[in-house]
Amino acid sequence: MKETMQSEKKETSCYYTEQELMTVKEAVYHLKVSRFTISRLREKGELTSVYRNRQVRLIRTEVEKAYRWYSVPKGKV
């Protein structure tokens, strides 16, 4: 796997199948968050950005893991 880090953003140019990736729109629907939140998670390096045909894709397994920790209730209990 060939990984590149640019300005502390986690970006990669690895080879993944289309089933292993999802669009930002699919991730927004899956995590039930805004596009801005997805962008913030990408900037913090919690989600890896994969560029395919000049379009951003996210690794499906990372989004599914993020769903587990991001869906935990926040704030006062």
PDB file of C-alpha atoms in Angstrom:
ATOM      1  CA  MET A   1       0.000   0.000   0.000  1.00  0.00           C
ATOM      2  CA  LYS A   2       1.252   3.407  -0.946  1.00  0.00           C
ATOM      3  CA  GLU A   3       0.176   6.135   1.467  1.00  0.00           C
ATOM      4  CA  THR A   4       0.803   9.851   1.252  1.00  0.00           C
ATOM      5  CA  MET A   5       0.304  12.437   3.979  1.00  0.00           C
ATOM      6  CA  GLN A   6      -0.411  15.990   2.880  1.00  0.00           C
ATOM      7  CA  SER A   7      -0.849  18.765   5.449  1.00  0.00           C
ATOM      8  CA  GLU A   8      -1.766  16.268   8.173  1.00  0.00           C
ATOM      9  CA  LYS A   9      -4.735  14.938   6.192  1.00  0.00           C
ATOM     10  CA  LYS A  10      -4.946  11.190   5.890  1.00  0.00           C
ATOM     11  CA  GLU A  11      -5.082  10.565   2.148  1.00  0.00           C
ATOM     12  CA  THR A  12      -4.166   7.429   0.299  1.00  0.00           C
ATOM     13  CA  SER A  13      -3.844   6.235  -3.265  1.00  0.00           C
ATOM     14  CA  CYS A  14      -4.260   2.497  -2.628  1.00  0.00           C
ATOM     15  CA  TYR A  15      -6.236   0.081  -4.708  1.00  0.00           C
ATOM     16  CA  TYR A  16      -9.652  -0.770  -3.305  1.00  0.00           C
ATOM     17  CA  THR A  17     -12.614  -2.387  -4.994  1.00  0.00           C
ATOM     18  CA  GLU A  18     -15.795  -0.366  -5.398  1.00  0.00           C
ATOM     19  CA  GLN A  19     -17.468  -2.553  -2.729  1.00  0.00           C
ATOM     20  CA  GLU A  20     -14.783  -1.565  -0.199  1.00  0.00           C
ATOM     21  CA  LEU A  21     -15.442   2.152  -0.743  1.00  0.00           C
ATOM     22  CA  MET A  22     -18.387   4.484  -0.248  1.00  0.00           C
ATOM     23  CA  THR A  23     -19.167   8.020  -1.307  1.00  0.00           C
ATOM     24  CA  VAL A  24     -19.380  10.919   1.114  1.00  0.00           C
ATOM     25  CA  LYS A  25     -23.137  11.016   0.475  1.00  0.00           C
ATOM     26  CA  GLU A  26     -23.470   7.356   1.524  1.00  0.00           C
ATOM     27  CA  ALA A  27     -21.367   8.025   4.643  1.00  0.00           C
ATOM     28  CA  VAL A  28     -23.589  10.996   5.554  1.00  0.00           C
ATOM     29  CA  TYR A  29     -26.653   8.749   5.310  1.00  0.00           C
ATOM     30  CA  HIS A  30     -24.999   5.875   7.199  1.00  0.00           C
ATOM     31  CA  LEU A  31     -23.634   7.993  10.083  1.00  0.00           C
ATOM     32  CA  LYS A  32     -26.608  10.383  10.114  1.00  0.00           C
ATOM     33  CA  VAL A  33     -24.317  13.430  10.202  1.00  0.00           C
ATOM     34  CA  SER A  34     -23.696  16.417   7.928  1.00  0.00           C
ATOM     35  CA  ARG A  35     -21.154  16.662   5.107  1.00  0.00           C
ATOM     36  CA  PHE A  36     -19.283  19.165   7.267  1.00  0.00           C
ATOM     37  CA  THR A  37     -18.892  16.542  10.015  1.00  0.00           C
ATOM     38  CA  ILE A  38     -17.548  14.050   7.455  1.00  0.00           C
ATOM     39  CA  SER A  39     -15.069  16.701   6.259  1.00  0.00           C
ATOM     40  CA  ARG A  40     -13.993  17.354   9.852  1.00  0.00           C
ATOM     41  CA  LEU A  41     -13.462  13.621  10.469  1.00  0.00           C
ATOM     42  CA  ARG A  42     -11.373  13.456   7.279  1.00  0.00           C
ATOM     43  CA  GLU A  43      -9.288  16.470   8.342  1.00  0.00           C
ATOM     44  CA  LYS A  44      -8.684  14.975  11.793  1.00  0.00           C
ATOM     45  CA  GLY A  45      -7.528  11.740  10.134  1.00  0.00           C
ATOM     46  CA  GLU A  46     -10.324   9.624  11.589  1.00  0.00           C
ATOM     47  CA  LEU A  47     -11.581   8.738   8.102  1.00  0.00           C
ATOM     48  CA  THR A  48      -9.281   8.007   5.180  1.00  0.00           C
ATOM     49  CA  SER A  49      -9.898   9.762   1.870  1.00  0.00           C
ATOM     50  CA  VAL A  50      -9.381   7.718  -1.283  1.00  0.00           C
ATOM     51  CA  TYR A  51      -9.458   9.582  -4.581  1.00  0.00           C
ATOM     52  CA  ARG A  52     -10.894   7.658  -7.509  1.00  0.00           C
ATOM     53  CA  ASN A  53     -11.468   9.419 -10.829  1.00  0.00           C
ATOM     54  CA  ARG A  54     -11.120  12.810  -9.109  1.00  0.00           C
ATOM     55  CA  GLN A  55     -13.892  11.920  -6.662  1.00  0.00           C
ATOM     56  CA  VAL A  56     -13.537  11.378  -2.923  1.00  0.00           C
ATOM     57  CA  ARG A  57     -14.367   7.942  -1.557  1.00  0.00           C
ATOM     58  CA  LEU A  58     -14.199   6.663   2.015  1.00  0.00           C
ATOM     59  CA  ILE A  59     -13.208   3.182   3.155  1.00  0.00           C
ATOM     60  CA  ARG A  60     -16.407   1.333   4.076  1.00  0.00           C
ATOM     61  CA  THR A  61     -14.923  -0.539   7.069  1.00  0.00           C
ATOM     62  CA  GLU A  62     -13.674   2.737   8.595  1.00  0.00           C
ATOM     63  CA  VAL A  63     -17.119   4.322   8.229  1.00  0.00           C
ATOM     64  CA  GLU A  64     -18.739   1.265   9.840  1.00  0.00           C
ATOM     65  CA  LYS A  65     -16.269   1.471  12.750  1.00  0.00           C
ATOM     66  CA  ALA A  66     -16.935   5.207  13.037  1.00  0.00           C
ATOM     67  CA  TYR A  67     -20.652   4.430  13.276  1.00  0.00           C
ATOM     68  CA  ARG A  68     -19.980   2.340  16.391  1.00  0.00           C
ATOM     69  CA  TRP A  69     -18.076   5.063  18.265  1.00  0.00           C
ATOM     70  CA  TYR A  70     -19.848   8.076  16.761  1.00  0.00           C
ATOM     71  CA  SER A  71     -23.371   6.836  17.488  1.00  0.00           C
ATOM     72  CA  VAL A  72     -22.748   6.669  21.255  1.00  0.00           C
ATOM     73  CA  PRO A  73     -24.936   9.292  23.007  1.00  0.00           C
ATOM     74  CA  LYS A  74     -22.998  12.443  23.846  1.00  0.00           C
ATOM     75  CA  GLY A  75     -23.546  15.120  26.438  1.00  0.00           C
ATOM     76  CA  LYS A  76     -25.176  14.819  29.821  1.00  0.00           C
ATOM     77  CA  VAL A  77     -26.567  11.453  30.761  1.00  0.00           C
TER      78      VAL A  77
END
